[in-house]
């Protein structure tokens, strides 16, 4: 695909062909109906019986099935042409936009896409001091548009070749073939189910034109936004739509909640707490808490807090307000970053605590930049599971970690699947019960990470770092001297196996200073500095 071909492509010809095939399929359908009424129905209602009648009617029935299959195949041609027109139109629009911007910036674009410009400041056509950077950006847009068109071209060629073969070979007259083609068409309109392997999701996504991808984002944001294997930029776009919808929904629920009932009502022995008030108050608190959290996340996404965060953008990779709610927020783009750290919080984690966890991610990005300023680090707050909400009885139970394993493992696989270019250096970190969740996941799944950090851990389900399916020299532990939440004696077993701080566990120890259980992420603290070194890949094992 070249610039001239795409720029001059007659998209209307595809649209006209699509209309013609649709008309043909409609007319063919009417002929089938006429044939059904004038032939099949009349013979079926006649008094003709016997072996010859049975044979004739069986053949007529088979012919009817072939005709219906042929009608479906004709309709599939129209659908393929429509998708092609949509894909080419989007690519053409992107190319024209890039060429217009090139012209506005006084660039000359050659037929092969090379960009040149006037570098002489005294010249009337001088392109300015930022010409080189602008040219690179426009060049990327031109290449992307051409690739988009080439993809649409390949897609339409494959689909039309398949349908042409069905028509010429007669296989298109088979109802099974038509049903298979119908299933393929339907699959184009369906988002893969939750839990689908990220590699399969990525293949599905890459098989769509950009216009089709955009249609899925706009029409199914809640599904696309939470699907591992969809690139981060698309997930972020989808989840921002869901965030807006969720904010409006929460506001509506608050409105529908009505006025606050009386807190006290008369009882047999005096005033008692009104059950209606208790139910209203609990519901109101939940809705207000979630709305406040969404507003805080939106503020971080839209840049209101960027000046406080060194300009690092945020991406919303998961969102769900059901139950206690979930959110996955990445500081920097994990698909393009050199280093990617996923942080799993512990007890009490829910949608309402997500903004605070994003603050921790921000601190680790800053620390990683200090450790190695030549590379980009993305840090994700993964509030993507139902965490225990209290120390007892919830946080002493296994099932919260067990229920999160598959989701966390799949998310890590998805990060590998969608990453662009050379593989990133990936770290998985868990704090408190989050470290238990990380440990269970590493123990039971082949998780594609390079390093693991366990912070203030009550145990991780194994008695030795080597049982986490990773080289023990890449397992790091940290616990502050004032972390009295985890009460233990050296060498003792905790709730979930051997104390990770015990030398027999075999992990590498990180400095944590005198921090308590909740303040490992204080700016410039020994612990957050160490976390940044591991995330950046500059921490030497041993």
Short mmCIF file of C-alpha atoms in Angstrom, two decimals:
data_model
loop_
_atom_site.label_atom_id
_atom_site.label_comp_id
_atom_site.label_asym_id
_atom_site.label_seq_id
_atom_site.Cartn_x
_atom_site.Cartn_y
_atom_site.Cartn_z
CA UNK A 1 0.00 0.00 0.00
CA UNK A 2 1.40 3.41 -0.96
CA UNK A 3 0.32 6.99 -0.38
CA UNK A 4 -1.14 7.60 -3.85
CA UNK A 5 -3.16 4.39 -3.85
CA UNK A 6 -4.74 5.12 -0.49
CA UNK A 7 -5.18 8.84 -1.08
CA UNK A 8 -7.00 8.25 -4.38
CA UNK A 9 -8.91 5.13 -3.37
CA UNK A 10 -12.55 5.27 -4.47
CA UNK A 11 -14.28 4.21 -1.26
CA UNK A 12 -17.63 4.91 -2.92
CA UNK A 13 -17.02 2.03 -5.33
CA UNK A 14 -16.92 -0.40 -2.42
CA UNK A 15 -20.08 1.13 -0.98
CA UNK A 16 -21.82 0.85 -4.37
CA UNK A 17 -20.75 -2.78 -4.69
CA UNK A 18 -22.03 -3.47 -1.20
CA UNK A 19 -25.42 -1.93 -2.08
CA UNK A 20 -25.58 -3.99 -5.29
CA UNK A 21 -24.89 -7.26 -3.47
CA UNK A 22 -27.44 -6.39 -0.80
CA UNK A 23 -30.03 -5.79 -3.52
CA UNK A 24 -29.08 -9.07 -5.18
CA UNK A 25 -29.41 -10.95 -1.89
CA UNK A 26 -32.80 -9.33 -1.24
CA UNK A 27 -34.07 -10.16 -4.74
CA UNK A 28 -32.75 -13.71 -4.45
CA UNK A 29 -34.56 -14.04 -1.14
CA UNK A 30 -37.84 -12.98 -2.76
CA UNK A 31 -37.35 -15.57 -5.53
CA UNK A 32 -36.83 -18.24 -2.86
CA UNK A 33 -40.05 -17.19 -1.16
CA UNK A 34 -41.89 -17.36 -4.50
CA UNK A 35 -40.42 -20.78 -5.21
CA UNK A 36 -41.36 -21.97 -1.72
CA UNK A 37 -44.94 -20.76 -2.17
CA UNK A 38 -45.47 -21.88 -5.80
CA UNK A 39 -43.59 -25.17 -5.75
CA UNK A 40 -42.81 -26.55 -2.32
CA UNK A 41 -46.03 -25.58 -0.58
CA UNK A 42 -48.23 -26.71 -3.48
CA UNK A 43 -46.55 -30.11 -3.72
CA UNK A 44 -46.72 -30.51 0.04
CA UNK A 45 -50.44 -29.80 -0.03
CA UNK A 46 -51.20 -32.08 -2.97
CA UNK A 47 -52.48 -35.65 -2.82
CA UNK A 48 -49.45 -36.98 -4.66
CA UNK A 49 -48.10 -39.92 -2.65
CA UNK A 50 -45.87 -42.91 -3.09
CA UNK A 51 -42.17 -43.59 -3.53
CA UNK A 52 -41.71 -41.17 -6.40
CA UNK A 53 -43.45 -38.42 -4.42
CA UNK A 54 -41.25 -39.04 -1.39
CA UNK A 55 -38.11 -38.90 -3.49
CA UNK A 56 -39.19 -35.74 -5.31
CA UNK A 57 -40.16 -33.95 -2.12
CA UNK A 58 -36.86 -34.91 -0.46
CA UNK A 59 -34.96 -33.48 -3.42
CA UNK A 60 -37.05 -30.32 -3.35
CA UNK A 61 -36.39 -29.93 0.37
CA UNK A 62 -32.64 -30.36 -0.21
CA UNK A 63 -32.80 -27.80 -3.01
CA UNK A 64 -34.56 -25.37 -0.67
CA UNK A 65 -31.75 -25.78 1.84
CA UNK A 66 -29.17 -25.04 -0.87
CA UNK A 67 -31.04 -21.95 -1.97
CA UNK A 68 -31.19 -20.62 1.60
CA UNK A 69 -27.44 -21.25 2.00
CA UNK A 70 -26.77 -19.38 -1.25
CA UNK A 71 -28.84 -16.42 -0.05
CA UNK A 72 -26.80 -16.26 3.18
CA UNK A 73 -23.53 -16.39 1.26
CA UNK A 74 -24.65 -13.47 -0.91
CA UNK A 75 -25.41 -11.45 2.21
CA UNK A 76 -21.94 -12.22 3.58
CA UNK A 77 -20.38 -10.59 0.50
CA UNK A 78 -22.23 -7.37 1.25
CA UNK A 79 -21.09 -7.45 4.88
CA UNK A 80 -17.45 -8.01 3.85
CA UNK A 81 -17.61 -5.08 1.41
CA UNK A 82 -19.13 -2.84 4.09
CA UNK A 83 -16.37 -3.68 6.56
CA UNK A 84 -13.74 -3.04 3.88
CA UNK A 85 -15.26 0.35 3.01
CA UNK A 86 -15.28 1.30 6.69
CA UNK A 87 -11.66 0.22 7.15
CA UNK A 88 -10.36 1.99 4.03
CA UNK A 89 -12.32 5.14 4.83
CA UNK A 90 -10.78 5.34 8.31
CA UNK A 91 -7.26 4.76 6.95
CA UNK A 92 -7.78 7.31 4.19
CA UNK A 93 -9.04 9.90 6.68
CA UNK A 94 -5.99 9.34 8.91
CA UNK A 95 -3.65 9.70 5.91
CA UNK A 96 -5.29 12.88 4.66
CA UNK A 97 -5.16 14.36 8.16
CA UNK A 98 -1.43 13.61 8.40
CA UNK A 99 -0.76 15.05 4.93
CA UNK A 100 -2.74 18.20 5.75
CA UNK A 101 -0.72 18.68 8.93
CA UNK A 102 2.50 18.13 6.95
CA UNK A 103 1.45 20.84 4.51
CA UNK A 104 0.56 23.21 7.36
CA UNK A 105 4.03 22.71 8.83
CA UNK A 106 5.67 23.36 5.45
CA UNK A 107 6.81 19.80 4.93
CA UNK A 108 7.12 18.09 1.55
CA UNK A 109 5.98 14.47 1.51
CA UNK A 110 7.42 12.29 -1.26
CA UNK A 111 5.51 9.47 -2.92
CA UNK A 112 7.38 6.92 -0.79
CA UNK A 113 6.51 8.76 2.43
CA UNK A 114 9.83 10.47 3.02
CA UNK A 115 9.47 13.95 4.54
CA UNK A 116 11.72 16.89 3.76
CA UNK A 117 11.68 20.53 4.85
CA UNK A 118 13.49 23.87 4.58
CA UNK A 119 16.08 24.25 7.33
CA UNK A 120 17.18 27.76 6.44
CA UNK A 121 15.92 30.23 9.08
CA UNK A 122 16.08 33.14 6.64
CA UNK A 123 13.97 31.34 4.05
CA UNK A 124 10.27 32.10 3.57
CA UNK A 125 9.57 28.37 3.75
CA UNK A 126 11.53 27.75 6.97
CA UNK A 127 9.85 24.88 8.88
CA UNK A 128 10.91 26.00 12.35
CA UNK A 129 13.13 24.69 15.13
CA UNK A 130 10.90 21.72 15.97
CA UNK A 131 10.72 20.46 12.39
CA UNK A 132 12.58 17.20 12.93
CA UNK A 133 10.41 16.07 15.85
CA UNK A 134 7.24 17.12 14.03
CA UNK A 135 8.35 15.25 10.91
CA UNK A 136 8.94 12.06 12.91
CA UNK A 137 5.47 12.30 14.44
CA UNK A 138 3.76 12.88 11.09
CA UNK A 139 5.84 10.14 9.49
CA UNK A 140 4.59 7.69 12.10
CA UNK A 141 0.99 8.72 11.39
CA UNK A 142 1.47 8.22 7.64
CA UNK A 143 3.00 4.78 8.20
CA UNK A 144 0.19 3.84 10.59
CA UNK A 145 -2.44 4.88 8.05
CA UNK A 146 -0.78 2.84 5.29
CA UNK A 147 -0.51 -0.18 7.58
CA UNK A 148 -4.16 0.23 8.52
CA UNK A 149 -5.15 0.24 4.84
CA UNK A 150 -2.91 -2.75 4.09
CA UNK A 151 -4.57 -4.66 6.91
CA UNK A 152 -8.05 -3.82 5.58
CA UNK A 153 -6.92 -4.85 2.08
CA UNK A 154 -5.61 -8.19 3.31
CA UNK A 155 -8.76 -8.78 5.33
CA UNK A 156 -11.16 -8.13 2.44
CA UNK A 157 -9.04 -10.21 0.07
CA UNK A 158 -9.19 -13.21 2.39
CA UNK A 159 -12.92 -12.92 3.02
CA UNK A 160 -13.88 -12.41 -0.62
CA UNK A 161 -11.56 -15.21 -1.77
CA UNK A 162 -13.24 -17.55 0.70
CA UNK A 163 -16.74 -16.59 -0.46
CA UNK A 164 -15.69 -16.75 -4.12
CA UNK A 165 -14.36 -20.27 -3.63
CA UNK A 166 -17.61 -21.28 -1.91
CA UNK A 167 -19.58 -19.96 -4.89
CA UNK A 168 -17.42 -21.49 -7.63
CA UNK A 169 -16.94 -24.86 -5.94
CA UNK A 170 -20.53 -25.27 -4.80
CA UNK A 171 -19.57 -25.57 -1.13
CA UNK A 172 -21.54 -22.39 -0.50
CA UNK A 173 -24.73 -24.36 -1.22
CA UNK A 174 -24.11 -26.47 1.87
CA UNK A 175 -26.02 -25.34 4.96
CA UNK A 176 -23.13 -26.36 7.24
CA UNK A 177 -20.78 -24.08 5.30
CA UNK A 178 -23.25 -21.22 5.51
CA UNK A 179 -23.66 -21.77 9.25
CA UNK A 180 -19.89 -21.74 9.74
CA UNK A 181 -19.60 -18.51 7.78
CA UNK A 182 -22.46 -17.05 9.81
CA UNK A 183 -20.64 -17.95 13.02
CA UNK A 184 -17.50 -16.22 11.70
CA UNK A 185 -19.50 -13.07 10.90
CA UNK A 186 -21.17 -13.15 14.33
CA UNK A 187 -17.77 -13.56 16.01
CA UNK A 188 -16.72 -10.25 14.48
CA UNK A 189 -19.50 -8.58 16.45
CA UNK A 190 -18.71 -10.31 19.76
CA UNK A 191 -16.13 -9.48 22.39
CA UNK A 192 -14.23 -12.55 23.64
CA UNK A 193 -15.53 -13.84 26.95
CA UNK A 194 -13.94 -12.79 30.23
CA UNK A 195 -11.14 -15.22 31.04
CA UNK A 196 -10.15 -15.82 27.41
CA UNK A 197 -6.42 -16.41 26.99
CA UNK A 198 -4.74 -13.01 26.38
CA UNK A 199 -2.90 -14.36 23.33
CA UNK A 200 -6.25 -15.29 21.74
CA UNK A 201 -7.67 -11.89 22.66
CA UNK A 202 -4.71 -10.12 21.06
CA UNK A 203 -5.11 -12.15 17.84
CA UNK A 204 -8.81 -11.20 17.77
CA UNK A 205 -8.00 -7.55 18.35
CA UNK A 206 -5.26 -7.47 15.71
CA UNK A 207 -7.65 -9.11 13.24
CA UNK A 208 -9.97 -6.09 13.45
CA UNK A 209 -9.59 -2.93 11.42
CA UNK A 210 -9.08 0.24 13.40
CA UNK A 211 -12.66 1.25 12.65
CA UNK A 212 -13.90 -2.08 14.01
CA UNK A 213 -11.73 -1.71 17.11
CA UNK A 214 -13.17 1.74 17.71
CA UNK A 215 -16.69 0.39 17.30
CA UNK A 216 -16.07 -2.24 19.99
CA UNK A 217 -14.60 0.38 22.35
CA UNK A 218 -17.62 2.64 21.91
CA UNK A 219 -20.30 -0.06 21.94
CA UNK A 220 -18.85 -2.45 24.54
CA UNK A 221 -16.58 -0.34 26.79
CA UNK A 222 -17.21 -2.38 29.95
CA UNK A 223 -16.12 -5.59 28.21
CA UNK A 224 -13.17 -4.25 26.19
CA UNK A 225 -11.85 -2.22 29.12
CA UNK A 226 -11.45 -5.24 31.39
CA UNK A 227 -10.19 -7.72 28.79
CA UNK A 228 -6.58 -8.89 29.18
CA UNK A 229 -4.91 -8.96 25.77
CA UNK A 230 -6.42 -5.68 24.57
CA UNK A 231 -3.72 -2.97 24.34
CA UNK A 232 -3.52 -0.46 27.18
CA UNK A 233 -4.50 2.59 25.11
CA UNK A 234 -7.75 0.93 23.96
CA UNK A 235 -8.54 -0.35 27.47
CA UNK A 236 -7.98 3.12 28.85
CA UNK A 237 -10.29 4.68 26.26
CA UNK A 238 -13.00 2.12 26.99
CA UNK A 239 -12.72 2.46 30.76
CA UNK A 240 -12.89 6.25 30.63
CA UNK A 241 -16.26 5.80 28.95
CA UNK A 242 -17.28 3.32 31.65
CA UNK A 243 -16.05 5.74 34.33
CA UNK A 244 -18.35 8.47 33.01
CA UNK A 245 -21.28 6.06 32.84
CA UNK A 246 -20.52 4.83 36.38
CA UNK A 247 -20.37 8.35 37.79
CA UNK A 248 -23.79 9.14 36.33
CA UNK A 249 -25.19 5.82 37.55
CA UNK A 250 -23.96 6.41 41.11
CA UNK A 251 -25.42 9.91 41.12
CA UNK A 252 -28.75 8.48 39.95
CA UNK A 253 -28.70 5.81 42.67
CA UNK A 254 -28.02 8.48 45.28
CA UNK A 255 -30.95 10.49 43.97
CA UNK A 256 -33.21 7.44 44.02
CA UNK A 257 -32.14 6.66 47.58
CA UNK A 258 -34.42 9.45 48.76
CA UNK A 259 -34.24 11.50 51.95
CA UNK A 260 -32.58 10.19 55.08
CA UNK A 261 -35.05 8.32 57.34
CA UNK A 262 -35.22 9.22 61.06
CA UNK A 263 -32.25 7.77 62.94
CA UNK A 264 -34.39 6.81 65.94
CA UNK A 265 -37.89 5.46 66.24
CA UNK A 266 -40.08 4.65 69.21
CA UNK A 267 -39.64 1.21 70.75
CA UNK A 268 -41.27 -0.68 73.60
CA UNK A 269 -38.70 0.57 76.10
CA UNK A 270 -37.90 3.91 74.47
CA UNK A 271 -36.18 5.09 71.29
CA UNK A 272 -34.31 2.53 69.21
CA UNK A 273 -32.19 2.75 66.07
CA UNK A 274 -34.34 2.77 62.97
CA UNK A 275 -33.53 -0.26 60.73
CA UNK A 276 -34.53 1.79 57.69
CA UNK A 277 -31.98 4.42 58.68
CA UNK A 278 -29.23 1.80 59.06
CA UNK A 279 -29.96 0.37 55.59
CA UNK A 280 -30.13 3.86 54.05
CA UNK A 281 -26.95 4.99 55.77
CA UNK A 282 -24.97 1.93 54.66
CA UNK A 283 -26.14 2.31 51.06
CA UNK A 284 -25.49 6.06 51.04
CA UNK A 285 -21.98 5.56 52.46
CA UNK A 286 -21.15 2.95 49.82
CA UNK A 287 -22.38 5.09 46.93
CA UNK A 288 -20.69 8.26 48.19
CA UNK A 289 -17.42 6.41 48.79
CA UNK A 290 -17.40 4.95 45.27
CA UNK A 291 -18.31 8.26 43.64
CA UNK A 292 -15.54 10.04 45.54
CA UNK A 293 -13.06 7.41 44.40
CA UNK A 294 -14.14 7.67 40.75
CA UNK A 295 -13.80 11.44 40.91
CA UNK A 296 -10.28 11.11 42.33
CA UNK A 297 -9.29 8.59 39.65
CA UNK A 298 -10.71 10.87 36.96
CA UNK A 299 -8.67 13.76 38.36
CA UNK A 300 -5.48 11.72 38.03
CA UNK A 301 -6.40 10.55 34.52
CA UNK A 302 -7.28 13.97 33.16
CA UNK A 303 -4.11 15.62 34.38
CA UNK A 304 -5.35 17.71 37.31
CA UNK A 305 -2.59 16.13 39.42
CA UNK A 306 0.08 15.78 36.72
CA UNK A 307 2.17 18.69 38.00
CA UNK A 308 2.54 16.79 41.26
CA UNK A 309 3.53 13.63 39.41
CA UNK A 310 6.34 14.74 37.12
CA UNK A 311 4.06 14.67 34.08
CA UNK A 312 3.59 10.89 34.09
CA UNK A 313 0.25 10.05 32.42
CA UNK A 314 -2.16 7.52 33.90
CA UNK A 315 -4.11 4.77 32.12
CA UNK A 316 -7.31 3.15 33.42
CA UNK A 317 -6.95 -0.56 32.62
CA UNK A 318 -9.86 -1.93 34.63
CA UNK A 319 -12.99 -0.65 36.34
CA UNK A 320 -16.01 -2.23 38.04
CA UNK A 321 -18.30 -0.65 40.63
CA UNK A 322 -20.15 -3.85 41.54
CA UNK A 323 -19.71 -5.11 45.11
CA UNK A 324 -16.77 -3.38 46.75
CA UNK A 325 -15.57 -2.32 43.33
CA UNK A 326 -12.31 -2.79 41.44
CA UNK A 327 -9.91 -0.54 39.57
CA UNK A 328 -6.60 -1.03 37.75
CA UNK A 329 -4.61 2.14 37.09
CA UNK A 330 -1.20 2.36 35.45
CA UNK A 331 1.18 5.27 35.81
CA UNK A 332 2.78 5.42 32.33
CA UNK A 333 1.88 3.06 29.49
CA UNK A 334 2.84 -0.55 30.30
CA UNK A 335 2.79 -1.48 26.61
CA UNK A 336 5.68 0.84 25.80
CA UNK A 337 7.59 1.08 29.11
CA UNK A 338 10.99 -0.55 29.60
CA UNK A 339 10.01 -1.67 33.11
CA UNK A 340 6.57 -2.67 34.38
CA UNK A 341 5.69 -3.12 38.07
CA UNK A 342 2.31 -4.40 39.26
CA UNK A 343 1.40 -3.56 42.86
CA UNK A 344 -1.22 -5.72 44.64
CA UNK A 345 -2.58 -4.08 47.83
CA UNK A 346 -3.84 -6.08 50.79
CA UNK A 347 -6.52 -5.98 53.48
CA UNK A 348 -9.25 -3.36 52.96
CA UNK A 349 -8.34 -2.84 49.28
CA UNK A 350 -11.36 -1.87 47.18
CA UNK A 351 -12.43 0.80 44.70
CA UNK A 352 -12.44 3.42 47.45
CA UNK A 353 -8.76 2.80 48.30
CA UNK A 354 -7.57 2.77 44.68
CA UNK A 355 -6.56 6.48 44.55
CA UNK A 356 -4.19 5.92 47.46
CA UNK A 357 -2.70 2.90 45.72
CA UNK A 358 -2.18 5.00 42.58
CA UNK A 359 -0.22 7.43 44.75
CA UNK A 360 2.04 4.53 45.72
CA UNK A 361 2.49 3.68 42.04
CA UNK A 362 3.48 7.29 41.39
CA UNK A 363 6.14 7.11 44.10
CA UNK A 364 7.60 3.93 42.62
CA UNK A 365 7.76 5.44 39.14
CA UNK A 366 9.71 8.37 40.59
CA UNK A 367 12.00 6.02 42.52
CA UNK A 368 12.64 3.90 39.43
CA UNK A 369 13.50 7.03 37.45
CA UNK A 370 16.05 7.97 40.11
CA UNK A 371 17.51 4.47 39.90
CA UNK A 372 17.80 4.60 36.10
CA UNK A 373 16.74 7.76 34.32
CA UNK A 374 17.47 6.29 30.88
CA UNK A 375 14.46 3.97 30.98
CA UNK A 376 10.72 4.39 31.40
CA UNK A 377 8.89 2.57 34.18
CA UNK A 378 5.16 1.90 34.38
CA UNK A 379 3.73 1.08 37.82
CA UNK A 380 0.22 -0.35 38.13
CA UNK A 381 -2.10 -0.31 41.11
CA UNK A 382 -3.93 -3.63 40.69
CA UNK A 383 -7.08 -3.42 42.79
CA UNK A 384 -8.39 -6.23 40.63
CA UNK A 385 -9.63 -8.71 43.23
CA UNK A 386 -11.96 -8.99 46.19
CA UNK A 387 -9.55 -8.40 49.08
CA UNK A 388 -10.35 -9.15 52.73
CA UNK A 389 -11.85 -6.10 54.39
CA UNK A 390 -10.82 -6.81 57.98
CA UNK A 391 -7.99 -8.52 59.83
CA UNK A 392 -10.25 -11.04 61.51
CA UNK A 393 -11.82 -13.20 60.36
CA UNK A 394 -11.24 -12.33 56.67
CA UNK A 395 -7.47 -11.78 56.47
CA UNK A 396 -6.64 -15.15 58.05
CA UNK A 397 -8.45 -17.05 55.29
CA UNK A 398 -6.98 -18.47 52.09
CA UNK A 399 -9.94 -18.02 49.76
CA UNK A 400 -9.42 -14.33 48.98
CA UNK A 401 -5.97 -15.12 47.56
CA UNK A 402 -7.15 -18.34 45.94
CA UNK A 403 -10.02 -16.56 44.20
CA UNK A 404 -7.64 -13.93 42.80
CA UNK A 405 -4.98 -16.27 41.40
CA UNK A 406 -6.30 -16.81 37.89
CA UNK A 407 -7.15 -13.14 37.36
CA UNK A 408 -3.72 -11.93 38.51
CA UNK A 409 -1.85 -14.57 36.49
CA UNK A 410 -3.88 -13.76 33.36
CA UNK A 411 -3.30 -10.04 33.84
CA UNK A 412 0.46 -10.59 34.01
CA UNK A 413 0.31 -12.72 30.87
CA UNK A 414 -1.68 -9.94 29.19
CA UNK A 415 1.04 -7.41 30.01
CA UNK A 416 3.53 -9.58 28.15
CA UNK A 417 1.15 -10.16 25.24
CA UNK A 418 0.40 -6.51 24.51
CA UNK A 419 3.87 -5.11 25.15
CA UNK A 420 5.48 -3.51 22.12
CA UNK A 421 9.08 -4.07 21.07
CA UNK A 422 11.64 -5.79 23.28
CA UNK A 423 10.23 -7.55 26.38
CA UNK A 424 9.97 -5.29 29.41
CA UNK A 425 11.46 -6.02 32.82
CA UNK A 426 8.39 -7.00 34.86
CA UNK A 427 8.05 -6.99 38.65
CA UNK A 428 5.14 -8.28 40.72
CA UNK A 429 4.76 -6.74 44.19
CA UNK A 430 2.34 -7.51 47.00
CA UNK A 431 1.80 -5.71 50.29
CA UNK A 432 0.37 -7.41 53.39
CA UNK A 433 -2.41 -9.79 52.26
CA UNK A 434 -1.57 -8.69 48.73
CA UNK A 435 1.76 -10.49 49.14
CA UNK A 436 -0.18 -13.63 50.05
CA UNK A 437 -2.17 -13.22 46.84
CA UNK A 438 1.06 -12.77 44.88
CA UNK A 439 2.59 -15.83 46.57
CA UNK A 440 -0.38 -18.10 45.86
CA UNK A 441 -0.41 -16.91 42.24
CA UNK A 442 3.32 -17.50 41.74
CA UNK A 443 3.11 -20.87 43.47
CA UNK A 444 0.25 -22.20 41.35
CA UNK A 445 0.89 -20.57 37.95
CA UNK A 446 3.75 -19.93 35.55
CA UNK A 447 3.66 -16.15 35.86
CA UNK A 448 5.85 -14.26 33.34
CA UNK A 449 7.66 -11.89 35.73
CA UNK A 450 11.34 -11.21 36.35
CA UNK A 451 11.23 -10.13 40.00
CA UNK A 452 8.90 -10.47 42.98
CA UNK A 453 8.68 -8.13 45.99
CA UNK A 454 6.87 -9.14 49.20
CA UNK A 455 6.22 -6.25 51.58
CA UNK A 456 5.03 -6.60 55.19
CA UNK A 457 4.06 -10.16 54.38
CA UNK A 458 2.09 -12.55 56.63
CA UNK A 459 3.31 -15.47 54.50
CA UNK A 460 2.89 -16.47 50.89
CA UNK A 461 1.77 -20.09 50.94
CA UNK A 462 5.22 -21.67 50.60
CA UNK A 463 8.14 -22.25 52.95
CA UNK A 464 10.88 -21.33 50.48
CA UNK A 465 11.32 -18.73 47.78
CA UNK A 466 12.28 -21.43 45.27
CA UNK A 467 8.71 -22.75 45.42
CA UNK A 468 7.41 -19.55 43.78
CA UNK A 469 8.42 -20.75 40.30
CA UNK A 470 11.17 -18.15 40.03
CA UNK A 471 14.88 -18.00 40.84
CA UNK A 472 15.04 -17.24 44.61
CA UNK A 473 17.65 -14.56 43.95
CA UNK A 474 14.85 -12.57 42.27
CA UNK A 475 12.51 -12.74 45.26
CA UNK A 476 12.78 -9.69 47.53
CA UNK A 477 11.26 -9.10 50.97
CA UNK A 478 10.89 -5.97 53.09
CA UNK A 479 9.60 -5.29 56.59
CA UNK A 480 10.02 -2.14 58.65
CA UNK A 481 11.17 -2.31 62.26
CA UNK A 482 7.92 -0.66 63.37
CA UNK A 483 5.68 -3.00 61.36
CA UNK A 484 3.94 -4.47 64.40
CA UNK A 485 1.04 -5.65 62.25
CA UNK A 486 3.08 -8.76 61.47
CA UNK A 487 3.98 -10.21 64.86
CA UNK A 488 6.52 -12.96 64.65
CA UNK A 489 9.72 -14.31 66.06
CA UNK A 490 12.71 -15.03 63.84
CA UNK A 491 12.26 -18.33 62.07
CA UNK A 492 8.61 -18.67 63.04
CA UNK A 493 5.81 -19.66 60.72
CA UNK A 494 3.12 -17.10 60.05
CA UNK A 495 -0.49 -17.50 58.93
CA UNK A 496 0.45 -18.59 55.43
CA UNK A 497 3.68 -20.54 55.79
CA UNK A 498 7.27 -19.68 56.67
CA UNK A 499 8.00 -16.05 57.49
CA UNK A 500 9.47 -14.62 54.25
CA UNK A 501 11.91 -12.59 56.37
CA UNK A 502 13.39 -15.77 57.84
CA UNK A 503 16.80 -16.48 56.31
CA UNK A 504 15.68 -20.05 55.66
CA UNK A 505 13.03 -18.73 53.28
CA UNK A 506 15.84 -17.79 50.91
CA UNK A 507 14.74 -14.35 49.69
CA UNK A 508 16.79 -11.17 49.22
CA UNK A 509 16.21 -8.53 51.92
CA UNK A 510 15.45 -4.90 51.10
CA UNK A 511 16.09 -2.02 53.51
CA UNK A 512 12.85 -0.71 55.01
CA UNK A 513 14.08 1.44 57.91
CA UNK A 514 11.76 2.08 60.81
CA UNK A 515 8.52 2.23 58.82
CA UNK A 516 5.29 0.78 60.13
CA UNK A 517 2.88 -1.43 58.19
CA UNK A 518 1.25 1.41 56.25
CA UNK A 519 4.09 3.75 55.28
CA UNK A 520 6.51 1.84 53.06
CA UNK A 521 5.86 4.35 50.24
CA UNK A 522 6.95 7.56 51.94
CA UNK A 523 8.84 9.73 49.49
CA UNK A 524 12.61 9.03 49.48
CA UNK A 525 12.28 6.41 52.24
CA UNK A 526 14.73 3.48 52.21
CA UNK A 527 11.94 1.10 51.22
CA UNK A 528 10.55 3.06 48.26
CA UNK A 529 14.10 3.68 47.06
CA UNK A 530 14.75 -0.07 47.11
CA UNK A 531 11.46 -0.75 45.34
CA UNK A 532 12.49 1.64 42.59
CA UNK A 533 15.82 -0.15 42.16
CA UNK A 534 14.13 -3.52 41.76
CA UNK A 535 11.53 -2.10 39.37
CA UNK A 536 14.24 -0.46 37.26
CA UNK A 537 16.29 -3.65 37.18
CA UNK A 538 19.33 -1.99 38.77
CA UNK A 539 19.20 -3.94 42.04
CA UNK A 540 21.87 -6.61 41.99
CA UNK A 541 20.77 -9.98 43.33
CA UNK A 542 22.70 -11.46 46.25
#
